[in-house]
Coordinates of C-alpha atoms (C1' of nucleotides) in Angstrom, one line a residue:
Chain A
M1 CA 89.0 138.0 65.0
P2 CA 86.5 140.1 62.9
G3 CA 82.8 139.6 63.5
R4 CA 80.2 139.1 60.9
P5 CA 80.9 141.6 58.1
P6 CA 78.1 143.7 56.7
F7 CA 76.2 142.5 53.7
D8 CA 77.3 145.0 51.1
P9 CA 81.0 143.9 51.0
F10 CA 79.8 140.3 50.8
I11 CA 77.7 141.1 47.8
Q12 CA 80.6 143.0 46.2
G13 CA 82.7 139.9 46.8
L14 CA 80.2 137.6 45.2
R15 CA 80.2 139.8 42.1
S16 CA 84.0 139.2 41.7
V17 CA 83.7 135.5 41.9
A18 CA 83.8 133.8 38.5
L19 CA 80.9 131.6 39.5
F20 CA 78.6 134.5 39.9
Q21 CA 79.7 136.7 37.0
G22 CA 77.0 138.2 35.0
L23 CA 74.3 137.9 37.6
D24 CA 72.2 141.0 38.4
E25 CA 72.1 142.9 41.7
A26 CA 68.7 141.5 42.7
T27 CA 69.8 137.9 42.2
L28 CA 73.0 138.4 44.2
R29 CA 71.0 140.0 47.0
E30 CA 68.7 137.0 47.1
L31 CA 71.7 134.7 47.3
A32 CA 73.2 136.8 50.0
R33 CA 70.0 136.8 52.0
S34 CA 70.0 133.0 52.2
A35 CA 73.5 132.9 53.5
R36 CA 74.7 132.2 57.0
W37 CA 77.9 133.4 58.6
H38 CA 80.4 131.1 60.3
E39 CA 83.9 131.5 61.8
Y40 CA 86.6 129.0 62.5
D41 CA 89.7 128.9 64.7
A42 CA 93.1 127.9 63.3
G43 CA 93.2 124.1 63.1
E44 CA 89.5 123.7 63.2
V45 CA 87.8 121.3 60.8
V46 CA 85.5 123.1 58.4
I47 CA 84.2 120.1 56.5
L48 CA 84.9 116.5 57.4
E49 CA 85.4 114.0 54.6
G50 CA 82.2 112.0 54.1
E51 CA 80.0 114.6 55.5
A52 CA 77.0 115.8 53.4
Q53 CA 77.1 119.5 53.6
P54 CA 74.4 121.3 51.6
C55 CA 76.0 124.7 51.5
L56 CA 78.4 126.4 49.2
Y57 CA 81.2 128.1 51.2
Y58 CA 82.5 131.5 50.2
L59 CA 85.7 132.2 52.1
H60 CA 85.7 135.7 53.4
Y61 CA 89.0 135.8 55.3
G62 CA 91.7 133.4 56.4
W63 CA 93.2 130.4 54.6
L64 CA 92.1 126.8 54.5
K65 CA 93.6 123.5 53.2
V66 CA 91.7 120.7 51.6
V67 CA 93.3 117.4 52.5
K68 CA 93.0 113.6 52.4
I69 CA 94.3 111.8 55.4
S70 CA 95.5 108.2 55.3
A71 CA 95.0 105.6 58.0
A72 CA 98.7 105.9 58.8
G73 CA 98.1 109.6 59.5
R74 CA 99.9 111.0 56.4
E75 CA 98.3 113.9 54.7
Q76 CA 98.0 114.9 51.1
T77 CA 96.9 118.4 50.5
L78 CA 94.7 118.8 47.4
R79 CA 94.7 122.6 47.4
F80 CA 94.8 125.7 49.5
L81 CA 91.8 128.1 49.7
E82 CA 92.4 131.8 49.9
P83 CA 89.9 134.6 50.6
G84 CA 87.4 134.9 47.8
D85 CA 87.5 131.1 46.9
T86 CA 84.4 129.0 47.0
F87 CA 84.3 125.3 47.8
N88 CA 82.1 122.3 48.3
E89 CA 80.7 122.6 44.8
L90 CA 80.4 118.8 44.8
G91 CA 78.2 118.7 47.8
V92 CA 76.0 121.4 46.5
F93 CA 75.6 120.8 42.8
A94 CA 76.1 117.1 42.6
G95 CA 74.6 116.1 45.9
R96 CA 77.8 114.2 46.8
T97 CA 79.4 113.9 50.2
N98 CA 82.6 115.8 50.3
P99 CA 85.5 113.6 49.2
A100 CA 88.1 115.5 51.4
T101 CA 88.5 117.3 54.6
A102 CA 88.8 121.1 54.9
I103 CA 90.8 122.5 57.7
A104 CA 91.4 126.1 58.7
L105 CA 95.1 127.1 58.6
E106 CA 94.4 130.2 60.5
A107 CA 91.4 132.0 61.9
A108 CA 88.8 132.2 59.1
G109 CA 85.3 133.3 58.3
A110 CA 83.0 132.2 55.5
W111 CA 79.5 132.7 54.2
L112 CA 77.5 129.5 53.7
I113 CA 75.1 129.9 50.8
Q114 CA 72.1 127.6 50.8
R115 CA 71.9 124.9 48.3
E116 CA 68.3 125.5 47.3
A117 CA 69.0 129.0 46.2
L118 CA 71.8 127.8 44.0
L119 CA 69.9 124.9 42.4
R120 CA 67.1 127.3 41.6
L121 CA 69.7 129.5 39.9
I122 CA 70.9 126.6 37.8
Q123 CA 67.3 125.9 36.7
R124 CA 66.7 129.5 35.8
R125 CA 70.0 130.7 34.5
P126 CA 71.7 128.5 31.9
D127 CA 74.7 130.7 31.9
F128 CA 75.1 130.2 35.6
A129 CA 75.2 126.5 35.0
Q130 CA 77.9 127.1 32.4
H131 CA 79.9 128.9 35.0
V132 CA 79.6 126.0 37.4
I133 CA 80.7 123.7 34.7
A134 CA 83.7 125.9 33.9
K135 CA 84.6 126.0 37.6
M136 CA 84.6 122.2 37.9
A137 CA 86.6 121.9 34.7
E138 CA 89.3 124.1 36.2
R139 CA 89.3 122.0 39.3
M140 CA 89.6 118.8 37.2
L141 CA 92.6 120.2 35.3
H142 CA 94.3 120.9 38.6
L143 CA 93.6 117.4 39.8
V144 CA 95.0 115.9 36.6
S145 CA 98.1 117.9 36.9
L146 CA 98.4 116.8 40.5
V147 CA 98.1 113.1 39.5
T148 CA 100.8 113.6 36.8
D149 CA 103.1 115.3 39.3
L150 CA 102.7 112.5 41.9
S151 CA 103.1 109.8 39.4
L152 CA 105.7 111.0 37.0
R153 CA 107.9 113.5 38.8
P154 CA 110.3 113.1 41.7
V155 CA 109.9 115.2 44.8
T156 CA 112.4 117.8 43.7
G157 CA 110.7 118.2 40.4
R158 CA 107.4 118.8 42.1
L159 CA 108.9 121.3 44.4
A160 CA 110.4 123.1 41.4
R161 CA 106.9 123.3 39.8
L162 CA 105.3 124.5 43.0
L163 CA 107.9 127.3 43.3
L164 CA 107.5 128.4 39.7
E165 CA 103.7 128.4 40.0
G166 CA 103.4 130.0 43.4
A167 CA 106.1 132.6 43.2
S168 CA 105.4 136.2 42.2
E169 CA 108.5 138.3 41.3
N170 CA 110.7 135.3 41.9
V171 CA 109.7 135.2 45.6
L172 CA 107.4 132.8 47.3
Y173 CA 106.2 134.2 50.6
R174 CA 105.4 131.7 53.3
P175 CA 102.8 132.8 55.8
H176 CA 103.0 131.7 59.4
W177 CA 101.2 128.4 58.8
Y178 CA 103.2 127.4 55.8
T179 CA 105.5 125.1 57.6
Q180 CA 107.6 122.4 56.1
S181 CA 105.0 119.9 57.1
E182 CA 102.4 121.8 55.1
L183 CA 104.8 122.0 52.2
A184 CA 105.5 118.3 52.4
A185 CA 101.7 117.5 52.4
R186 CA 101.3 119.6 49.3
L187 CA 104.1 117.8 47.6
G188 CA 102.8 114.5 48.6
T189 CA 105.7 113.5 50.8
V190 CA 107.0 113.8 54.4
P191 CA 108.7 116.8 56.0
D192 CA 112.2 115.3 56.0
V193 CA 112.1 114.6 52.3
A194 CA 110.7 118.1 51.5
Q195 CA 113.6 119.6 53.4
R196 CA 116.1 117.5 51.6
A197 CA 114.6 118.7 48.3
L198 CA 114.9 122.3 49.5
R199 CA 118.5 121.9 50.5
N200 CA 119.3 120.2 47.2
L201 CA 118.0 123.2 45.2
E202 CA 119.7 125.6 47.6
G203 CA 122.9 123.7 47.3
E204 CA 122.9 124.0 43.6
G205 CA 122.3 127.7 43.9
V206 CA 118.9 127.6 42.2
I207 CA 117.0 129.0 45.2
A208 CA 117.7 130.8 48.5
V209 CA 115.7 129.8 51.5
E210 CA 115.0 132.4 54.1
R211 CA 112.8 132.5 57.1
N212 CA 109.5 133.5 55.6
Q213 CA 110.3 133.4 51.9
I214 CA 112.0 131.5 49.2
H215 CA 113.8 133.3 46.4
I216 CA 114.2 131.9 42.9
L217 CA 117.8 132.7 41.9
N218 CA 118.0 130.8 38.7
R219 CA 114.7 130.5 37.0
P220 CA 115.9 128.6 33.8
A221 CA 117.5 126.0 35.9
L222 CA 114.4 125.6 38.0
I223 CA 112.3 125.2 34.8
E224 CA 114.8 122.6 33.7
I225 CA 114.4 120.6 36.9
A226 CA 110.6 120.9 36.8
A227 CA 110.4 119.6 33.3
Chain B
M1 CA 86.1 95.9 11.7
P2 CA 82.4 96.9 11.7
G3 CA 81.3 99.8 9.5
R4 CA 79.2 102.7 10.6
P5 CA 76.3 101.2 12.5
P6 CA 72.8 102.3 11.7
F7 CA 71.2 105.2 13.6
D8 CA 68.6 103.5 15.7
P9 CA 70.9 101.5 17.9
F10 CA 73.0 104.7 18.3
I11 CA 69.9 106.5 19.6
Q12 CA 69.1 103.6 21.9
G13 CA 72.6 103.8 23.2
L14 CA 72.4 107.5 23.9
R15 CA 69.2 106.9 25.8
S16 CA 71.1 104.6 28.2
V17 CA 73.9 107.1 28.9
A18 CA 73.5 108.9 32.1
L19 CA 74.3 112.2 30.5
F20 CA 71.2 112.0 28.2
Q21 CA 68.7 110.6 30.6
G22 CA 65.3 112.1 30.5
L23 CA 65.6 113.6 27.0
D24 CA 62.8 113.0 24.6
E25 CA 63.0 111.1 21.4
A26 CA 63.0 114.2 19.1
T27 CA 66.0 115.8 21.0
L28 CA 68.0 112.6 20.9
R29 CA 67.3 112.4 17.1
E30 CA 68.6 115.9 16.7
L31 CA 71.7 115.1 18.6
A32 CA 72.3 112.0 16.6
R33 CA 71.8 113.8 13.3
S34 CA 74.6 116.1 14.1
A35 CA 77.0 113.3 14.9
R36 CA 79.8 112.0 12.7
W37 CA 81.2 108.4 12.8
H38 CA 84.9 107.6 13.2
E39 CA 86.9 104.4 13.6
Y40 CA 90.3 103.8 15.0
D41 CA 92.9 101.1 14.8
A42 CA 94.5 99.6 17.9
G43 CA 97.2 101.9 19.2
E44 CA 95.9 104.9 17.3
V45 CA 95.7 108.2 19.0
V46 CA 92.1 109.4 19.4
I47 CA 92.8 112.7 21.0
L48 CA 96.2 114.2 21.6
E49 CA 96.9 116.2 24.8
G50 CA 96.6 119.9 24.2
E51 CA 94.4 119.5 21.2
A52 CA 91.1 121.5 21.1
Q53 CA 88.5 119.0 20.0
P54 CA 85.0 120.5 19.8
C55 CA 83.2 117.1 19.9
L56 CA 81.8 114.9 22.5
Y57 CA 82.9 111.3 21.9
Y58 CA 80.4 108.4 22.4
L59 CA 82.3 105.2 22.3
H60 CA 80.4 102.6 20.4
Y61 CA 82.7 99.6 20.4
G62 CA 86.3 98.9 21.5
W63 CA 88.3 100.1 24.5
L64 CA 90.4 103.3 25.0
K65 CA 92.8 104.5 27.6
V66 CA 93.3 108.1 28.8
V67 CA 96.9 108.7 29.6
K68 CA 99.5 111.3 30.6
I69 CA 102.9 110.7 29.2
S70 CA 106.1 112.1 30.8
A71 CA 109.1 113.5 29.0
A72 CA 111.0 110.3 30.1
G73 CA 108.3 108.2 28.3
R74 CA 106.5 106.9 31.4
E75 CA 102.8 106.6 31.3
Q76 CA 100.1 107.2 33.8
T77 CA 96.7 105.9 32.9
L78 CA 93.9 108.1 34.2
R79 CA 91.1 105.8 33.2
F80 CA 89.9 103.2 30.7
L81 CA 86.9 103.8 28.5
E82 CA 84.5 101.1 27.6
P83 CA 81.7 101.0 25.0
G84 CA 78.9 103.3 26.1
D85 CA 81.3 105.8 27.8
T86 CA 81.5 109.4 26.7
F87 CA 84.6 111.6 26.9
N88 CA 86.0 115.0 26.1
E89 CA 83.5 116.7 28.3
L90 CA 86.1 119.3 29.1
G91 CA 86.7 120.2 25.5
V92 CA 83.0 120.5 24.8
F93 CA 81.4 122.0 27.8
A94 CA 84.3 124.1 29.2
G95 CA 86.1 124.9 26.0
R96 CA 89.3 123.6 27.4
T97 CA 92.0 121.8 25.4
N98 CA 92.1 118.2 26.5
P99 CA 94.4 117.6 29.4
A100 CA 95.3 114.1 28.4
T101 CA 95.8 111.8 25.5
A102 CA 93.3 109.1 24.5
I103 CA 94.6 106.0 22.7
A104 CA 92.7 103.0 21.3
L105 CA 93.6 99.8 23.1
E106 CA 91.9 97.8 20.3
A107 CA 90.0 98.6 17.2
A108 CA 87.3 101.1 18.2
G109 CA 84.4 103.1 16.7
A110 CA 82.9 106.3 18.2
W111 CA 80.2 108.8 17.4
L112 CA 81.4 112.5 17.5
I113 CA 78.6 114.7 18.7
Q114 CA 78.9 118.4 17.7
R115 CA 79.6 120.9 20.4
E116 CA 77.0 123.4 19.3
A117 CA 74.1 120.9 19.6
L118 CA 75.2 120.1 23.2
L119 CA 75.7 123.8 24.2
R120 CA 72.2 124.5 22.9
L121 CA 70.9 121.7 25.0
I122 CA 72.5 123.2 28.1
Q123 CA 70.9 126.5 27.4
R124 CA 67.5 125.0 26.9
R125 CA 67.4 122.2 29.4
P126 CA 68.6 122.9 32.9
D127 CA 68.2 119.3 33.9
F128 CA 70.7 118.3 31.2
A129 CA 73.1 120.8 32.6
Q130 CA 72.6 119.1 35.9
H131 CA 73.5 115.8 34.4
V132 CA 76.7 117.2 32.9
I133 CA 77.6 118.6 36.3
A134 CA 76.9 115.2 38.0
K135 CA 79.1 113.5 35.4
M136 CA 82.0 115.8 36.0
A137 CA 81.5 115.4 39.8
E138 CA 81.9 111.7 39.3
R139 CA 85.0 112.2 37.3
M140 CA 86.4 114.4 40.0
L141 CA 85.8 111.9 42.7
H142 CA 87.7 109.4 40.7
L143 CA 90.6 111.7 40.3
V144 CA 90.7 112.5 44.0
S145 CA 90.8 108.8 44.8
L146 CA 93.6 108.4 42.2
V147 CA 95.6 111.2 43.9
T148 CA 95.1 109.6 47.3
D149 CA 96.2 106.2 46.0
L150 CA 99.3 107.5 44.4
S151 CA 100.3 109.6 47.3
L152 CA 99.3 107.6 50.3
R153 CA 99.4 103.9 49.3
P154 CA 102.2 101.6 48.3
V155 CA 102.0 99.8 44.9
T156 CA 100.7 96.6 46.5
G157 CA 97.9 98.5 48.2
R158 CA 96.9 100.2 44.9
L159 CA 96.9 96.8 43.2
A160 CA 94.7 95.4 45.9
R161 CA 92.2 98.2 45.5
L162 CA 92.3 97.9 41.7
L163 CA 91.5 94.2 42.0
L164 CA 88.7 94.7 44.5
E165 CA 87.2 97.4 42.4
G166 CA 87.6 95.7 39.0
A167 CA 86.7 92.1 39.9
S168 CA 83.3 90.7 39.4
E169 CA 82.6 87.4 41.2
N170 CA 86.1 87.5 42.5
V171 CA 87.6 87.3 39.1
L172 CA 89.3 90.1 37.1
Y173 CA 89.3 89.3 33.4
R174 CA 92.2 90.6 31.4
P175 CA 91.5 91.3 27.8
H176 CA 94.1 90.9 25.2
W177 CA 95.4 94.4 25.6
Y178 CA 95.5 94.4 29.4
T179 CA 99.2 93.6 29.6
Q180 CA 101.4 94.1 32.7
S181 CA 102.6 97.3 31.1
E182 CA 99.0 98.6 31.0
L183 CA 98.4 97.4 34.5
A184 CA 101.6 99.2 35.6
A185 CA 100.5 102.4 33.9
R186 CA 97.2 102.2 35.7
L187 CA 98.9 101.7 39.0
G188 CA 101.4 104.5 38.4
T189 CA 104.5 102.5 38.3
V190 CA 106.7 100.4 35.9
P191 CA 106.0 96.9 34.6
D192 CA 108.6 95.2 36.8
V193 CA 107.2 96.6 40.0
A194 CA 103.7 95.7 39.0
Q195 CA 104.8 92.2 38.5
R196 CA 106.5 92.0 41.9
A197 CA 103.3 93.2 43.5
L198 CA 101.4 90.5 41.7
R199 CA 103.8 87.8 42.8
N200 CA 103.8 89.1 46.4
L201 CA 100.0 88.8 46.6
E202 CA 100.2 85.4 44.9
G203 CA 102.9 84.3 47.3
E204 CA 100.7 85.1 50.2
G205 CA 97.9 83.1 48.7
V206 CA 95.6 86.1 48.4
I207 CA 95.2 85.9 44.6
A208 CA 95.9 83.4 41.8
V209 CA 97.2 84.7 38.6
E210 CA 96.3 82.9 35.4
R211 CA 96.8 83.6 31.8
N212 CA 93.8 85.9 31.1
Q213 CA 92.4 86.4 34.6
I214 CA 93.2 87.0 38.2
H215 CA 91.3 85.2 40.9
I216 CA 90.7 86.7 44.4
L217 CA 91.2 83.8 46.9
N218 CA 91.1 85.7 50.1
R219 CA 89.0 88.8 49.9
P220 CA 89.3 89.9 53.6
A221 CA 93.1 89.8 53.3
L222 CA 93.0 91.8 50.2
I223 CA 90.8 94.4 51.8
E224 CA 93.3 94.5 54.7
I225 CA 96.1 95.2 52.3
A226 CA 94.1 97.8 50.4
A227 CA 93.2 99.7 53.6
Chain C
dC1 C1' 105.5 73.3 11.8
dG2 C1' 108.9 76.5 12.6
dC3 C1' 110.0 81.5 13.1
dG4 C1' 110.0 85.7 15.3
dC5 C1' 107.7 88.7 18.1
dT6 C1' 106.2 90.2 22.4
dA7 C1' 105.0 89.5 27.0
dT8 C1' 106.5 87.6 31.2
dC9 C1' 109.7 86.4 34.6
dC10 C1' 113.6 86.7 37.6
dG11 C1' 117.7 88.2 40.2
dA12 C1' 120.9 91.7 41.2
dC13 C1' 121.7 96.3 41.5
dA14 C1' 120.9 101.6 41.9
dA15 C1' 118.3 105.4 43.3
dA16 C1' 114.6 107.6 45.6
dA17 C1' 111.7 108.0 49.3
dG18 C1' 110.7 107.3 54.1
dT19 C1' 112.1 106.7 59.2
dC20 C1' 114.4 107.7 63.4
dG21 C1' 117.0 110.0 67.0
dT22 C1' 119.0 114.0 68.3
dC23 C1' 120.0 118.6 68.7
dG24 C1' 119.7 123.7 67.7
dT25 C1' 116.8 127.7 67.3
dC26 C1' 113.2 130.6 67.2
dA27 C1' 108.7 132.6 68.6
dT28 C1' 105.5 132.8 72.3
dG29 C1' 103.6 133.5 76.6
dC30 C1' 104.3 133.9 81.4
Chain D
dG1 C1' 114.1 137.5 80.6
dC2 C1' 113.2 132.9 80.9
dA3 C1' 110.9 128.6 80.2
dT4 C1' 108.5 126.0 76.9
dG5 C1' 107.1 123.9 72.8
dA6 C1' 107.1 123.6 68.0
dC7 C1' 109.7 123.9 64.0
dG8 C1' 113.8 123.1 61.5
dA9 C1' 118.3 120.8 60.6
dC10 C1' 121.1 116.8 60.0
dG11 C1' 123.1 112.2 59.7
dA12 C1' 122.5 107.3 59.5
dC13 C1' 119.7 103.8 58.4
dT14 C1' 115.6 100.9 56.2
dT15 C1' 112.2 100.2 52.8
dT16 C1' 110.3 100.9 48.6
dT17 C1' 110.6 101.8 44.0
dG18 C1' 113.0 101.8 39.7
dT19 C1' 116.6 99.9 36.4
dC20 C1' 119.1 96.6 33.8
dG21 C1' 120.4 92.3 31.5
dG22 C1' 119.1 88.3 30.1
dA23 C1' 116.2 83.9 30.2
dT24 C1' 111.7 81.7 29.1
dA25 C1' 107.3 80.9 27.3
dG26 C1' 103.1 81.7 24.6
dC27 C1' 101.1 83.5 20.3
dG28 C1' 100.3 84.9 15.6
dC29 C1' 101.8 84.4 11.1
dG30 C1' 103.7 82.6 7.3

DNA sequence: CGCGCTATCCGACAAAAGTCGTCGTCATGC
DNA sequence: GCATGACGACGACTTTTGTCGGATAGCGCG
């Protein structure tokens, strides 16, 4: 597991984040100075639902998932976080407790940027506020599409959409942690049903399921199913 | 159907909207001056999904629903809008096309506030930007809870939550337009199933269904079912 | 007052989603 | 190389959700 990375790459990283576009070097340095470094083991809880965390997380390495967990123990994944993503905007900019739990899917490291520095930025830089708003808008669009999926599409249709969205070059790579359970949680169902959906698509020759990847064989058919 | 209301009540109304709290009289007047008035019949489409509408809507009278419609014709209601609500924040502040369709449930009238005036406000007033962010945060929380409901709760559980949330004094009033179809669309299911859920709860003596209202008879039991 | 419309209601059926038990297999660590 | 534990596969079953046909009742409108 890597230790705390040096500052400069961190600042370079910040620059590439949509949220911080257009900010000058000095401002970025100031943000970076206020940040603390934290690492997590696979499976570790990063933020617990209901917690009031006053930091913006900038994920430096590793993957996380953001989930809701029901009393019965079922999980609904809201989104995955990859290196370079930020999260906990709600806690920082709106002063809300986090509505979901974030869990490390593998060993991960993140910078925690202090709330005060960011709020000052909103006060001083209207264009930064605009970026924050744009970011939240993006997140809302995603949530709306998730709602539509869950409500109006059968499991197989959701799977088809996930494949179309997640695949590059007609292949969806599945990292170590991307088990059928995780897939099911993303689709809003249970592992067994997710597997059935996979076999259905495979049986119709639309996809080919291998160990660590899923191939799209017939994209038009998949689009048809996703519609 | 009322005609265009005079300005002053409009400005008073704006003052009471969370979004515009703390703005001085002159600024509100400026906003109001840029606004156009529009009326809609029951059933009329106010905003169509995918449309790029550059106005913020301030609903003055009447109720609207915000819905997604599937290819198969099924509807999922994202939220209801009552007088005093604003909508299309996404179109105005993030420059996105609206992700859902808004339809008038009854005759309605709204002020359309020009985008430019609002964007200027964001540039000039950091605290206004904060309010916008807070508003969107609220919306996101609602969407997250909707996702959780759809994914992790059975229809009866969702109905129980809806009743608990919507009832005042243990009574949920149902206006003319609040048919079982609308209830079903809100719950993310079809009218028949919504009705079954109602009868289930009624059969267990938890609620009493009357013509225009639903009474909560046993709140603890309802909370139990909603859990 | 009667007509027709729409919402509601109901029972039976079909399909989708979820559950359970079991067994094979693969990666990992010892 | 072997034991172990987690993941994946599969079939049978239950529950929930969705569909269909048709009966009934309230409401607005002429």
